[in-house]
PDB file of C-alpha atoms in Angstrom:
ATOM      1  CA  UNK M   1       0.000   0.000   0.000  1.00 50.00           C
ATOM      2  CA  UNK M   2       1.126   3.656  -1.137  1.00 56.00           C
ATOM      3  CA  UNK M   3       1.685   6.371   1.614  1.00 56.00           C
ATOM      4  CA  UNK M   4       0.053   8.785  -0.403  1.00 61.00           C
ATOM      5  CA  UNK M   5      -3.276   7.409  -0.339  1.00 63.00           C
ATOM      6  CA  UNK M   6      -6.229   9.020   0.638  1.00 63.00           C
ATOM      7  CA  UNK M   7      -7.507   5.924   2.731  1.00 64.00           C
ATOM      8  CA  UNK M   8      -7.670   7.028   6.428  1.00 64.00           C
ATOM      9  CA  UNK M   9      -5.145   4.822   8.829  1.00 66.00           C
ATOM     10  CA  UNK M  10      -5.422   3.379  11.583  1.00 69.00           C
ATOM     11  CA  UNK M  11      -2.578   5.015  13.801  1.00 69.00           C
ATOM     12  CA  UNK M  12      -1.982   3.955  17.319  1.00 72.00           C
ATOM     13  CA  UNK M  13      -1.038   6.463  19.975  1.00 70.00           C
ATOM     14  CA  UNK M  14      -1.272   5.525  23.679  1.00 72.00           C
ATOM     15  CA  UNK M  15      -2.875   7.909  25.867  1.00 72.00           C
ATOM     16  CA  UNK M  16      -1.879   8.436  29.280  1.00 66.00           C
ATOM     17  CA  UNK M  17      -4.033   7.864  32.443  1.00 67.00           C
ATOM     18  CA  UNK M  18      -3.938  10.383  34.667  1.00 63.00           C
ATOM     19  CA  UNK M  19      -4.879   9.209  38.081  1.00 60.00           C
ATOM     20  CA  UNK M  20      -7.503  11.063  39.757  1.00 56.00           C
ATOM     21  CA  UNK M  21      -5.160  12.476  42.644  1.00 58.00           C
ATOM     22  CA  UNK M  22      -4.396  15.069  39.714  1.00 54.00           C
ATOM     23  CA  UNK M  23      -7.593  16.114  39.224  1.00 52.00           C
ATOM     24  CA  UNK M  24      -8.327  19.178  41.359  1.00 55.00           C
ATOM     25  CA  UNK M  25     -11.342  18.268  43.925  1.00 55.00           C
ATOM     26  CA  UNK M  26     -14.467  20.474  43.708  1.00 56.00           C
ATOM     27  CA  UNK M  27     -17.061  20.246  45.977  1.00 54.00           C
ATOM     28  CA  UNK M  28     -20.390  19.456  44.276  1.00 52.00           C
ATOM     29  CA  UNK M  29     -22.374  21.698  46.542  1.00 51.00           C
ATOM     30  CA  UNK M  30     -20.246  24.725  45.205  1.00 51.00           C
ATOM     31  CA  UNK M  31     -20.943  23.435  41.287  1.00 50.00           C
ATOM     32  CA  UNK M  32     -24.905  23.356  42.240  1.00 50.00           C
ATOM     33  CA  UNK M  33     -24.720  26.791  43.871  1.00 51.00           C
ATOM     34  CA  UNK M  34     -22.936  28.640  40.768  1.00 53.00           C
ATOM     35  CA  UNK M  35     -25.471  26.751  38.592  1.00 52.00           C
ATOM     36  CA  UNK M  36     -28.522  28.300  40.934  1.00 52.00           C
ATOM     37  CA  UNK M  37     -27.419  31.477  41.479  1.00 53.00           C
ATOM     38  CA  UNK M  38     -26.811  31.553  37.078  1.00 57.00           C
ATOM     39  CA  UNK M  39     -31.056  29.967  37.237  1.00 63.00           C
ATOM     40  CA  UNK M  40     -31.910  32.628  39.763  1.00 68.00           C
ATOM     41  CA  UNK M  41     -30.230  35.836  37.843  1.00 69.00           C
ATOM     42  CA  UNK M  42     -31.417  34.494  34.601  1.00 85.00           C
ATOM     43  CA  UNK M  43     -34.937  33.738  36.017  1.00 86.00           C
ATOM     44  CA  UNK M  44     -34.666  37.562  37.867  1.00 88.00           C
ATOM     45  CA  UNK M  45     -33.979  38.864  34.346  1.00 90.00           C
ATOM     46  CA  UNK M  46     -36.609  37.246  32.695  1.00 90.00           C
ATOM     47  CA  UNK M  47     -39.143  38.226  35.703  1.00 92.00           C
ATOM     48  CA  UNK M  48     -38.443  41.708  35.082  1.00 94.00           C
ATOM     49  CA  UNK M  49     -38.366  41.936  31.215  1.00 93.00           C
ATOM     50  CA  UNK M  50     -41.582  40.546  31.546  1.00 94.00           C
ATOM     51  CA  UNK M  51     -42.276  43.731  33.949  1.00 97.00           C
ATOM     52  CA  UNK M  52     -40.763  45.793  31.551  1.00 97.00           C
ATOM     53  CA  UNK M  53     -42.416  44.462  28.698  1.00 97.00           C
ATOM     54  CA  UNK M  54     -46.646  44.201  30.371  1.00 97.00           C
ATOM     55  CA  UNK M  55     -45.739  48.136  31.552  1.00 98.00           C
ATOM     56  CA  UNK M  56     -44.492  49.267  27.958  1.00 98.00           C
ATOM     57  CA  UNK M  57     -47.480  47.216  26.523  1.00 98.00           C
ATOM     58  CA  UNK M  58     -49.745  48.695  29.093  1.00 98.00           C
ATOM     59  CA  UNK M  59     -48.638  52.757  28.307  1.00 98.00           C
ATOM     60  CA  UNK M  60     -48.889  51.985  24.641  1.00 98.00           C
ATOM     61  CA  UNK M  61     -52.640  50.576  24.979  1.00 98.00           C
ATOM     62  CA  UNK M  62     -53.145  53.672  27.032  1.00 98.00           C
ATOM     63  CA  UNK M  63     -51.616  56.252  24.760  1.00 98.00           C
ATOM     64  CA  UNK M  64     -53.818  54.439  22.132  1.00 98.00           C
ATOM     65  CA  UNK M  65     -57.056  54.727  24.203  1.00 97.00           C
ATOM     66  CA  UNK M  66     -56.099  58.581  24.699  1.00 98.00           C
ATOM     67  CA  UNK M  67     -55.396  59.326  21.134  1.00 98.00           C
ATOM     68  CA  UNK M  68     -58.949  57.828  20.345  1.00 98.00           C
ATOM     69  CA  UNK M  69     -60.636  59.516  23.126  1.00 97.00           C
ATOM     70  CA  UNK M  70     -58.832  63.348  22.380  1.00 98.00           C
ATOM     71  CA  UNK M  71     -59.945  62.434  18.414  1.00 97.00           C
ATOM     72  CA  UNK M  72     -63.323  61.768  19.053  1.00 97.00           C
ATOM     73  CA  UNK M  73     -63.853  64.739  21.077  1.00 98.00           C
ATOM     74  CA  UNK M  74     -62.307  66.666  18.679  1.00 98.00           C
ATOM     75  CA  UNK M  75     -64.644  65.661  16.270  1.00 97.00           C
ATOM     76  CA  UNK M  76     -68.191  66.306  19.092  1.00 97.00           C
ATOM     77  CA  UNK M  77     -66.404  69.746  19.226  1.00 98.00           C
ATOM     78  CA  UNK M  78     -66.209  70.232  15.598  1.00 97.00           C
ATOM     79  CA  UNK M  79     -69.793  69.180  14.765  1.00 97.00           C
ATOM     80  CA  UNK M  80     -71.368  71.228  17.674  1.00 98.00           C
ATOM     81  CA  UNK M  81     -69.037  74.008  16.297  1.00 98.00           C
ATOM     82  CA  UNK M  82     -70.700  73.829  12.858  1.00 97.00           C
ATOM     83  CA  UNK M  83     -74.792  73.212  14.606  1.00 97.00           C
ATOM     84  CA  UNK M  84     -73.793  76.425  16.161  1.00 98.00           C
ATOM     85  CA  UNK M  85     -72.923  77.800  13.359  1.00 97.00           C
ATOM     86  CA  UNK M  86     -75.510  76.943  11.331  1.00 97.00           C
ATOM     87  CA  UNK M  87     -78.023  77.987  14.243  1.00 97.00           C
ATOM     88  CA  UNK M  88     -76.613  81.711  14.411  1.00 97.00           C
ATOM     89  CA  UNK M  89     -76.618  81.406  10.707  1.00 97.00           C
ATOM     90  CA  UNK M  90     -80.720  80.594  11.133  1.00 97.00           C
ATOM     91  CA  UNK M  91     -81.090  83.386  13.325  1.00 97.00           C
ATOM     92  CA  UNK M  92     -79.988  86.264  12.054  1.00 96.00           C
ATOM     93  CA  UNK M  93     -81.941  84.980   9.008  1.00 96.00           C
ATOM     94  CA  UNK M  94     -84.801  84.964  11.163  1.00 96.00           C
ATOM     95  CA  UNK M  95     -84.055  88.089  12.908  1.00 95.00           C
ATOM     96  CA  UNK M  96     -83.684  89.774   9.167  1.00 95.00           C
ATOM     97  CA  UNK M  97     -87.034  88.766   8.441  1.00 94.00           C
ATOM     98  CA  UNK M  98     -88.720  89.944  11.493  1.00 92.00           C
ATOM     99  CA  UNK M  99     -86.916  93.277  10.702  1.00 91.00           C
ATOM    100  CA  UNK M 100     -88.466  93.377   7.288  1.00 90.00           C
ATOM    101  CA  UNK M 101     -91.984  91.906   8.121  1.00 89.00           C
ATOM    102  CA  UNK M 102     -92.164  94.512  11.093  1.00 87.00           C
ATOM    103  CA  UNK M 103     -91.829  97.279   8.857  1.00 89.00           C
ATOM    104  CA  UNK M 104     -94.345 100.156   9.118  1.00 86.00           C
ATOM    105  CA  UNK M 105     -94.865 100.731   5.603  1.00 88.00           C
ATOM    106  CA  UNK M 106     -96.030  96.787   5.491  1.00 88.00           C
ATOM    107  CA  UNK M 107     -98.034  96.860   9.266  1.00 86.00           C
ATOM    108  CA  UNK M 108     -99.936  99.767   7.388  1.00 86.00           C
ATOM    109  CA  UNK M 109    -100.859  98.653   4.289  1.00 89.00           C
ATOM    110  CA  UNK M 110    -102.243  95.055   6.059  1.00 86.00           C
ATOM    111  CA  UNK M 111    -103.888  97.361   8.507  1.00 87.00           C
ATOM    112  CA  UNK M 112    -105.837  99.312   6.010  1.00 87.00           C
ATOM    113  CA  UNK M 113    -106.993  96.038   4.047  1.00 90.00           C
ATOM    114  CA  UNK M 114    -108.401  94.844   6.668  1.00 89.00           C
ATOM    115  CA  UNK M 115    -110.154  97.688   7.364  1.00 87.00           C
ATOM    116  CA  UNK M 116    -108.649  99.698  10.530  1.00 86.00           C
ATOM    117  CA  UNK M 117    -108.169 103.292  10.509  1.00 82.00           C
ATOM    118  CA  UNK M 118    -104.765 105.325  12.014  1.00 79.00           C
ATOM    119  CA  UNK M 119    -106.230 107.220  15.276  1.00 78.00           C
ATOM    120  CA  UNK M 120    -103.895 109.229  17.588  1.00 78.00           C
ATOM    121  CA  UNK M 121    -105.633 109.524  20.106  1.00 78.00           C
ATOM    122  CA  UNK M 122    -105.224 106.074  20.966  1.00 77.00           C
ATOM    123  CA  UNK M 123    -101.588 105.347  19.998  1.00 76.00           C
ATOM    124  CA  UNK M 124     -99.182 105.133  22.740  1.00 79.00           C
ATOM    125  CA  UNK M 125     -95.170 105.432  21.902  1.00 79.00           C
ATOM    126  CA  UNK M 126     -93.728 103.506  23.463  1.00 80.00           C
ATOM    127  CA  UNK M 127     -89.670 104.328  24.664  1.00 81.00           C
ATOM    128  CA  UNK M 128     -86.871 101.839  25.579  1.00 71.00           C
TER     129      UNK M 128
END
């Protein structure tokens, strides 16, 4: 068999044991305790993202509810802005035609057709 081959050999290198008096000792208790107190912070972190996060979650439904509430009173304040509106518009309409209907040129002429006459004597002025 050729050496340059691209079979994989088997090659055989001993190993040494190393006797366990080599191995530094480490008390198991001490292994458990790193291991819970790495649980507990991670558990502690988690705890308060999840704070974090139900608070942020909580302001953002909130600012939500606000920005709802603040539109749709902006729009109750709009539409009584425009009945008003329209009402003084109605009004003075209203108050134009009493202005013209209460003229004394008109209050004459429907006096006379239905058949009163003017008579000083018994027409009081009256002053504001």
């Amino acid at each position: 068999m050729s050496l340059n081959s691209n079979l994989a050999r088997k090659v055989e290198v001993e190993i040494p044991l190393q006797s366990p008096s080599n191995v530094p000792e480490q008390s198991t208790g001490m292994v458990h305790r790193s291991i819970s107190k790495k649980s507990l912070a991670t558990r502690v972190e988690k705890m308060l993202m999840g704070i974090i996060m139900a608070i942020a979650f909580t302001l953002i439904a909130v600012s939500i509810s606000l920005e709802i509430n603040i539109a749709s009173t902006n729009r109750a304040l709009q539409d009584t802005k425009v009945s008003i509106l329209n009402t003084t518009t109605i009004n003075s309409n209203l108050q134009q035609e009493v202005q013209e209907l209460s003229r004394y040129d008109r209050i004459y002429r429907f006096a006379n057709k239905q058949g009163l006459k003017m008579n000083e004597a018994n027409v009081r002025n009256v002053v504001k």
